[in-house]
Coordinates of C-alpha atoms and ligand atoms in Angstrom, one line a residue:
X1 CA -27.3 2.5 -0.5
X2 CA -28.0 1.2 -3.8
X3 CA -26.5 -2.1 -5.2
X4 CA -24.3 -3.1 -8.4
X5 CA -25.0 -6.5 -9.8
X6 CA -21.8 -8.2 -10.9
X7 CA -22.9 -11.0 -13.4
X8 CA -20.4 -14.1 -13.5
X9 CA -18.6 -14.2 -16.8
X10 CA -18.0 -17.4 -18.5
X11 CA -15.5 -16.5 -21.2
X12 CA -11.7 -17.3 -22.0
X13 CA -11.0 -13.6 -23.9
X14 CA -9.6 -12.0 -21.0
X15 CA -7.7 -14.1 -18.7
X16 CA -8.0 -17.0 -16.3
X17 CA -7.2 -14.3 -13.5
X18 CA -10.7 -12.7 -14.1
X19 CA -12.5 -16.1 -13.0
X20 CA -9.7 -16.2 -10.4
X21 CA -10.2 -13.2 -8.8
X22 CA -13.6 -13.2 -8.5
X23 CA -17.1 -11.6 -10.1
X24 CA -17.0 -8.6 -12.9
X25 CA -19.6 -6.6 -14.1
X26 CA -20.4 -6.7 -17.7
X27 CA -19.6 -3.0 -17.6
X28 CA -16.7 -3.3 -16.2
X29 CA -15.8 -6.6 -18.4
X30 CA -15.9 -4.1 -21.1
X31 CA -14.0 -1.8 -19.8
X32 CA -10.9 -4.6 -19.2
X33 CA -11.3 -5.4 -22.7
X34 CA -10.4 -2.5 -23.8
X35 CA -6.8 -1.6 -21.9
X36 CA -3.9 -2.6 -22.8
X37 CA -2.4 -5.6 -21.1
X38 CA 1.1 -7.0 -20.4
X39 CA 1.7 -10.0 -18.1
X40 CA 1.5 -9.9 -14.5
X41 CA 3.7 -10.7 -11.9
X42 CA 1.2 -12.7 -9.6
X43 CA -1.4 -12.9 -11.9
X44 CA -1.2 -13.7 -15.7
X45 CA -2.0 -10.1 -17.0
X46 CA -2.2 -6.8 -15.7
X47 CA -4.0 -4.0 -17.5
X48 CA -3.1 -0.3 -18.1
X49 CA -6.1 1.5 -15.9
X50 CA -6.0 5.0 -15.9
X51 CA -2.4 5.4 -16.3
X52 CA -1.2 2.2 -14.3
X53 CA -0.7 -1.2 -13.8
X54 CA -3.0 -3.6 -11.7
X55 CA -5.5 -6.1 -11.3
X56 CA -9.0 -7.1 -13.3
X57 CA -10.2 -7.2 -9.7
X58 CA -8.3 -4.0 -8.7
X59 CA -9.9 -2.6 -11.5
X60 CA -13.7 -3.0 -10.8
X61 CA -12.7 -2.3 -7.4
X62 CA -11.5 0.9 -8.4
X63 CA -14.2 2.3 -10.4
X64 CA -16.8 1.0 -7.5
X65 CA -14.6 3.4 -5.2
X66 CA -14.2 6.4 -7.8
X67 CA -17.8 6.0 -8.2
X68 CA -19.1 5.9 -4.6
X69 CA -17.2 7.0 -1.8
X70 CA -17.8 9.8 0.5
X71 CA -15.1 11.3 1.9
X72 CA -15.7 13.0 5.8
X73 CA -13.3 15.7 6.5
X74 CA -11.8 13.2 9.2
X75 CA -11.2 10.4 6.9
X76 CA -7.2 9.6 7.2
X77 CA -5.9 7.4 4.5
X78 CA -2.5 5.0 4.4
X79 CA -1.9 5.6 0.5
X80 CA 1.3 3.8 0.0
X81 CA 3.3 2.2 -3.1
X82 CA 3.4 -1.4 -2.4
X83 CA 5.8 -3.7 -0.5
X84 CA 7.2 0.0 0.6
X85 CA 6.1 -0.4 4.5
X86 CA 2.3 -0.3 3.9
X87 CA 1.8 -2.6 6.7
X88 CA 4.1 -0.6 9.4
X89 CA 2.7 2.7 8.2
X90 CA -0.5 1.4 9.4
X91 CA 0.1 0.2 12.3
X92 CA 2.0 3.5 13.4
X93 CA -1.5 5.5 12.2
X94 CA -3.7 2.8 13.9
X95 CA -1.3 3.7 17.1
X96 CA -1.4 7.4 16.7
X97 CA -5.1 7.8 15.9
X98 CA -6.6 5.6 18.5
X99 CA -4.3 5.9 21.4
X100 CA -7.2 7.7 23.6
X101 CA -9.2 4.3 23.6
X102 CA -6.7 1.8 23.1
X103 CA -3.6 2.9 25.3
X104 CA -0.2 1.7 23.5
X105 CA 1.0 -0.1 26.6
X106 CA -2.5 -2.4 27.2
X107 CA -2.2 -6.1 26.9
X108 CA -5.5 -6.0 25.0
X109 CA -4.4 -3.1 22.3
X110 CA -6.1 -4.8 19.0
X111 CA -2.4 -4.2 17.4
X112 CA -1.7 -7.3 19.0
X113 CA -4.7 -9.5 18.0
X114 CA -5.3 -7.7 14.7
X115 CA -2.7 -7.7 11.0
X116 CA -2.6 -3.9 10.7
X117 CA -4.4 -4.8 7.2
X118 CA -7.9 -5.3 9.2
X119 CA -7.8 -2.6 11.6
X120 CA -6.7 0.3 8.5
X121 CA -9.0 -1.9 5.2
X122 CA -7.7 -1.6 1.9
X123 CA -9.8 0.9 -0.1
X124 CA -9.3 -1.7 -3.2
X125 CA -9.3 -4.9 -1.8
X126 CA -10.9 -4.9 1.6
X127 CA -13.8 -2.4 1.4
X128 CA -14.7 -2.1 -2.6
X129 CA -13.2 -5.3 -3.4
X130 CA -14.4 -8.0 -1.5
X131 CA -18.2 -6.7 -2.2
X132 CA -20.9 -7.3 -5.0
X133 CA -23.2 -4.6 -3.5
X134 CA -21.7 -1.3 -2.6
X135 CA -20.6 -1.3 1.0
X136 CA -22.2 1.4 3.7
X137 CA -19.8 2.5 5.4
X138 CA -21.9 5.3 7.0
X139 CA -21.3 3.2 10.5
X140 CA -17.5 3.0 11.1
X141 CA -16.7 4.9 13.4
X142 CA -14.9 8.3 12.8
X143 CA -12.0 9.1 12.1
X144 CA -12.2 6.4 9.7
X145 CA -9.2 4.5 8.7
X146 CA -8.5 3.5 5.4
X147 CA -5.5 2.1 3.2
X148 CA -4.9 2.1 -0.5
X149 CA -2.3 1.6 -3.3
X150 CA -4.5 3.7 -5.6
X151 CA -2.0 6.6 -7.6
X152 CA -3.5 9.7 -6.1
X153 CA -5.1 11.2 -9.6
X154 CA -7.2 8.3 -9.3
X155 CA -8.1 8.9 -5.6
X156 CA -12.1 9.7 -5.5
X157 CA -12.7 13.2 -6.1
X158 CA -14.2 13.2 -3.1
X159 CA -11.4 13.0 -1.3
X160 CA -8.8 15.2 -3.5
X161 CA -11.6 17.9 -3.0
X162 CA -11.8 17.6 1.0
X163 CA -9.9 18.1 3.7
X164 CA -9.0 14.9 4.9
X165 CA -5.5 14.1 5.6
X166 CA -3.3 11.3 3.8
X167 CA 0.0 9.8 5.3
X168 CA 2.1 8.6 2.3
X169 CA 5.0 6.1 2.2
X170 CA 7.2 5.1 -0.8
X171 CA 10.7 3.0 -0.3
X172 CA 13.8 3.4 -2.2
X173 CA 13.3 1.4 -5.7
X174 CA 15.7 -1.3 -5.0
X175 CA 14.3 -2.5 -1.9
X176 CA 10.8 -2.1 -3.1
X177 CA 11.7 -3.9 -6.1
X178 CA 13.4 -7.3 -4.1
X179 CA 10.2 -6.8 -1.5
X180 CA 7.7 -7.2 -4.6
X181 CA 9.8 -9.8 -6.6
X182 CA 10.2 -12.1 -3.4
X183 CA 6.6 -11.3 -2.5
X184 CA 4.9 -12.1 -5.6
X185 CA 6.3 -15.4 -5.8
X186 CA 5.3 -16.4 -2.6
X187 CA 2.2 -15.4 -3.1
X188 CA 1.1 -16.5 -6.4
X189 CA -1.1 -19.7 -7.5
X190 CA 1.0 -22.4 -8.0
X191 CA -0.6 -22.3 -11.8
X192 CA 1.8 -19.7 -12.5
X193 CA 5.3 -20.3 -13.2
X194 CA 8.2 -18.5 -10.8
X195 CA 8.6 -15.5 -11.7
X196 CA 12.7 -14.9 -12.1
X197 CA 14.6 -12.0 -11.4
X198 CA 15.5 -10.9 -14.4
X199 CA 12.5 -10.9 -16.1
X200 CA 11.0 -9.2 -13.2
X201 CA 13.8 -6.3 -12.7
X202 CA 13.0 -5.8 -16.3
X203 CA 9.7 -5.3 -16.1
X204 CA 9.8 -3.3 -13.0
X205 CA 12.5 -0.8 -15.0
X206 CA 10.0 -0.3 -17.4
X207 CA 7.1 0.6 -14.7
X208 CA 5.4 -2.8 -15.3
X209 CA 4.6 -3.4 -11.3
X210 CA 1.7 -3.5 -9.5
X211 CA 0.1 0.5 -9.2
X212 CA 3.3 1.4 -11.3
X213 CA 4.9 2.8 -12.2
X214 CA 6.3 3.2 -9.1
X215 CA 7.9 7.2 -10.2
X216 CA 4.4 8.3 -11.2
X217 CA 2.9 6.8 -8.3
X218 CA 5.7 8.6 -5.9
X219 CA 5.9 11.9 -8.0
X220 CA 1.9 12.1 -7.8
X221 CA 2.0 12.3 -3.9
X222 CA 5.4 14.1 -3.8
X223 CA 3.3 17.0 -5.7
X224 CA 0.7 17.3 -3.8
X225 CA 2.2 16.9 -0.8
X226 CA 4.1 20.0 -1.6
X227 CA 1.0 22.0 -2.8
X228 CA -1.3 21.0 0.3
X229 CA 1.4 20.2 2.9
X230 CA -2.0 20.0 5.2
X231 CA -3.7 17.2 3.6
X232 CA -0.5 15.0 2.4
X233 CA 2.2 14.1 4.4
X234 CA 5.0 12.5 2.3
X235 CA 7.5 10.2 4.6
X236 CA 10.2 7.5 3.2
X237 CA 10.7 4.1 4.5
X238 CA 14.8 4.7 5.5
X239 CA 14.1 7.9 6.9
X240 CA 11.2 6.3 9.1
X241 CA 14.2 3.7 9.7
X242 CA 16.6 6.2 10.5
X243 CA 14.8 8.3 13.1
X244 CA 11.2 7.1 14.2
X245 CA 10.7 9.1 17.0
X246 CA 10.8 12.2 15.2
X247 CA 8.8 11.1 12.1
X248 CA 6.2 9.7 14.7
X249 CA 6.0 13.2 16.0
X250 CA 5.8 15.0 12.8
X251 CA 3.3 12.4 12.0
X252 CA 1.3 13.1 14.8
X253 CA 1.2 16.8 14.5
X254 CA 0.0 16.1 10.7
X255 CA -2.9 14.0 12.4
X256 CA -3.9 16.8 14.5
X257 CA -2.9 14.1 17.2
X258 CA 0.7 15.5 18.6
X259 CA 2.1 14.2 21.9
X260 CA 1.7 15.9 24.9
X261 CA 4.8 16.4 27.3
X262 CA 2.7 14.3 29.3
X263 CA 2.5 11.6 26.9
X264 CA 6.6 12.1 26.0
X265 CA 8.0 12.2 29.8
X266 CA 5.2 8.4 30.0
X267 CA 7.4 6.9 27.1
X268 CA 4.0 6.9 24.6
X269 CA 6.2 7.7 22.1
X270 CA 8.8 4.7 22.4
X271 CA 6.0 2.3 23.5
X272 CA 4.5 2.6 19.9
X273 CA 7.7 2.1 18.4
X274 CA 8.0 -1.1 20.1
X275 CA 4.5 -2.3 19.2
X276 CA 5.5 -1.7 15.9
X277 CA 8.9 -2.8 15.6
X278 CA 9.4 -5.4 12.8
X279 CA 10.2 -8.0 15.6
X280 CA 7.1 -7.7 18.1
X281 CA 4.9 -7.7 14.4
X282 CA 6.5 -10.6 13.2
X283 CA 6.5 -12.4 16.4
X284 CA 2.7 -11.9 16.8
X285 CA 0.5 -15.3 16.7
X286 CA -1.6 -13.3 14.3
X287 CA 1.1 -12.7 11.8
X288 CA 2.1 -16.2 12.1
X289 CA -1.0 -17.4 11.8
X290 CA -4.1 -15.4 9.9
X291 CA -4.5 -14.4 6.4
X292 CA -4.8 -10.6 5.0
X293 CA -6.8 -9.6 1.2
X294 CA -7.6 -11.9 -0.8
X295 CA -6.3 -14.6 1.5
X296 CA -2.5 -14.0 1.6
X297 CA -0.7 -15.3 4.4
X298 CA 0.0 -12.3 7.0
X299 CA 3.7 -13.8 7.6
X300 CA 4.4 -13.5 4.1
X301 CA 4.2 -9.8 4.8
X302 CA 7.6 -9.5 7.6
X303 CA 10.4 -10.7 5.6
X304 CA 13.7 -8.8 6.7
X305 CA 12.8 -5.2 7.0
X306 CA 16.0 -3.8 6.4
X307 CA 17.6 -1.3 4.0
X308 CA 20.0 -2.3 1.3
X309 CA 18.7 -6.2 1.6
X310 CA 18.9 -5.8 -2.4
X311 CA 22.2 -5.8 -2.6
X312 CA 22.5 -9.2 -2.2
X313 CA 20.3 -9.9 -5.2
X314 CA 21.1 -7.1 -7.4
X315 CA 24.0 -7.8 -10.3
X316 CA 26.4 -4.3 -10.8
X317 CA 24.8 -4.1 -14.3
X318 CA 21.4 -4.0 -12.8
X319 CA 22.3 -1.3 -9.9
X320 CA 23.9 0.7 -13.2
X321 CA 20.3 -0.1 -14.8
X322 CA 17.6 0.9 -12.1
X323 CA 19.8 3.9 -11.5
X324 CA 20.1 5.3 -14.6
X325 CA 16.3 5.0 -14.6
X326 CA 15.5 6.6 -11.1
X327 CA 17.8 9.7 -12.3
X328 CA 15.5 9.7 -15.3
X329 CA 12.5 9.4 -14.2
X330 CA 12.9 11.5 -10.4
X331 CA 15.7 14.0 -11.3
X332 CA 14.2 16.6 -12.6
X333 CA 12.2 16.4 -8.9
X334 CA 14.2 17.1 -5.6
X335 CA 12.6 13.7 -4.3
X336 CA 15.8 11.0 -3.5
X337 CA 16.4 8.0 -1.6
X338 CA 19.0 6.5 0.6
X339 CA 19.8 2.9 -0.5
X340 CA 21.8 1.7 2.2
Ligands
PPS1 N1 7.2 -3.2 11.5 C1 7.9 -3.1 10.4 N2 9.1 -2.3 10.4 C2 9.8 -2.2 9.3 N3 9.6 -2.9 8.1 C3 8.5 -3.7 8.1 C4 7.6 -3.8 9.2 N4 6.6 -4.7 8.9 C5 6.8 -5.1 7.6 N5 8.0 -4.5 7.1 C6 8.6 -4.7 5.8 O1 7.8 -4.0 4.8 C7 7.9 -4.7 3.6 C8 6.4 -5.1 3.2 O2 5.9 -4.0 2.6 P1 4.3 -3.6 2.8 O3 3.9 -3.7 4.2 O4 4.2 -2.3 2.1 O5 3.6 -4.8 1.9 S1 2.1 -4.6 1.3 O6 2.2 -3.7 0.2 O7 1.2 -4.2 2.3 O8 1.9 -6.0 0.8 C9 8.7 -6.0 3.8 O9 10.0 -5.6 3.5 P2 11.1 -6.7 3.1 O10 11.5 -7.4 4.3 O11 12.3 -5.9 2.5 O12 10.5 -7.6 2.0 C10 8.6 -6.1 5.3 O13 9.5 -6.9 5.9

C-alpha cells in the first residue's frame, strides 16, 4: 500500500476547524479553498464538496476513499443520512451478518461490549479519516462491514460498479432535523456558541446540514435502489419502528442471510430485536461509558428514539415551512414519510 503525506498547515485562511480536526494535505488544502462555504453547525464552516455539505476533515477523508478503496463483491455498507438510525441500522446488520459466529442470544456477543460504530467503521471517519497513510484493509475479515454518510454519487466507483450490497436508512425530516439540532449542540467544542433552533431549522430548510441536503442525499439512494433493487436496499426509520420483524426479514433476504424456519420457530428473530432495542443499547456500560469518531460520547447517540418527538419543538409555522419544502423537493418522487 502506498502512503499520502498530510503536511500540518499553519494558516488562519480557512478555518480554526481545519487545525481542529486534524492534518490536511496541501492538495487537499487547496481543494477546501476553493468550495464554497457557509457556517457549520458543529464546526464553524462547512464546504460545498461535490454537491454537499460537510467537514474539511470529511473532505480529505472523502477523496482518500474515492481515491483508494477496493470494493469485494461481499463488501456490505450502512449508508445512512445522519441522526436517521445510523447507529441501530448497524447494529441490526452486525446481528444479521455475523449471527453464525456470534449467536444473538450469547452473553459474549460483541453487540454488548462494542458501540455499533466500531464493529460497522465509518468509511469517512473511522477508516479514511482517522489515518495519514492509506489504511490496508486487505485483512478484515470478509464480508466486511462498513458505514458511511457519503451521498451515493460520491460512493467509490468501485463500489457503484460492483456487486456489493448497501442497506440504506433515511428518517422523516422533522425527526432527523430535532436529532441533528440537539446532537450538534451536545457535541460541539465549547468554542462555538449554541447553536438555536431557528437558525438551525433555517439552515436545515435550505439543505445546509451535514451530507445535505438531506432530499438529494435520500433521492440518490431512493434511485438506485429502484434501478438495482439487488445492490440497494432502501428502508425508513418509522417503518423499521412500525414492524421490525418483517423489515429484519426483508433485510435478511437482501443480505443473502434469510432466516431459516429453524432460526424463526428458536426466536433468532425477536432475540435480535431485543439486542437492539433502543433500551438494552442505551442501557449498555459501553454506551454509557466509551467514545465513538472523533471522540463523541456514545450516550450522546440514544436520546429518545421515538417518532414525532419534534413536535414538541417544532412551531405551526415551521411544520407549514419544512412541509412545503419536503413536497418540493420529494414530490415529484413517490418516496414519503410518516411523521407521527
Ligand atoms: N436502537 C435504537 N432504536 C431506535 N432508535 C435508536 C436506536 N439507537 C439510537 N436511536 C436513535 O437514532 C437517532 C440517532 O441517529 P444515528 O444513529 O443515525 O446517529 S449518527 O448519525 O450515527 O450520529 C437518535 O434519535 P433521537 O432520539 O430522535 O435523537 C437515537 O435515539
Amino acid at each position: 500500500m502506498s502512503s499520502t503525506k498530510f503536511a500540518k498547515i499553519h494558516t488562519m485562511d480557512i478555518d480554526e476547524s481545519i487545525e481542529e480536526q486534524g492534518q490536511l494535505s496541501q492538495e487537499n488544502k487547496k481543494l477546501i479553498l476553493s468550495l464554497p462555504r457557509e457556517k457549520g453547525w458543529r464546526t464553524p464552516y462547512i464546504y460545498l464538496f461535490q454537491g454537499f455539505w460537510c467537514q474539511p476533515a470529511e473532505i480529505q477523508a472523502i477523496t482518500t476513499f474515492q481515491k483508494h478503496f477496493q470494493a469485494k463483491e461481499s463488501d456490505v455498507f450502512v449508508a445512512t443520512v445522519p441522526k436517521s438510525g445510523t447507529t441501530w441500522l448497524k447494529a441490526l446488520t452486525y446481528a444479521i451478518m455475523n449471527r453464525q459466529n456470534h449467536f444473538i442470544s450469547s452473553k459474549n456477543h460483541p453487540l454488548l461490549s462494542f458501540n455499533p460504530h466500531d464493529l460497522v467503521p465509518f468509511i469517512e471517519y473511522t477508516v479514511y479519516g482517522k489515518h495519514d497513510t492509506i489504511p490496508d484493509l486487505s485483512k478484515i475479515h470478509e464480508p466486511r462491514l462498513f458505514g458511511t454518510h457519503i451521498p451515493f454519487d460520491s460512493l467509490s466507483n468501485s463500489i457503484k460498479g460492483s456487486n456489493c450490497k448497501i442497506v440504506y436508512i433515511c428518517r422523516n425530516p422533522f425527526d432527523t432535523f430535532i436529532s441533528s439540532w440537539t446532537f450538534a449542540n451536545k457535541i460541539k467544542p465549547p468554542s462555538l456558541p449554541t447553536l438555536n433552533l431557528e437558525e438551525a431549522f433555517e439552515m436545515y430548510c435550505n439543505g445546509l446540514v451535514g451530507f445535505g441536503p438531506f432530499w438529494n442525499h435520500m433521492l440518490g439512494y431512493w434511485n438506485e435502489s429502484k434501478e438495482r433493487p439487488k445492490n440497494v436496499l432502501f428502508l425508513k426509520y418509522e417503518d423499521m419502528k412500525e414492524d421490525l420483524k418483517f423489515h429484519l426479514k426483508k433485510m435478511a433476504e437482501f443480505l443473502d442471510r434469510p432466516f431459516t424456519l429453524e432460526e424463526e420457530s428458536e426466536g433468532v428473530i425477536e432475540n435480535i430485536i431485543k439486542l437492539c432495542s433502543f433500551e438494552k443499547m442505551k442501557g449498555l456500560e459501553i454506551n454509557n461509558t466509551g467514545t465513538f469518531g472523533r471522540n463523541f460520547e456514545n450516550k450522546f447517540l440514544f436520546r429518545k428514539g421515538e417518532v414525532g418527538d419534534w413536535s414538541n419543538y417544532l412551531s405551526p409555522s415551521m411544520v407549514e415551512k419544512l412541509s412545503k419544502v419536503i413536497e418540493e423537493k420529494l414530490g415529484g418522487s413517490d418516496l414519503n414519510f410518516r411523521v407521527k
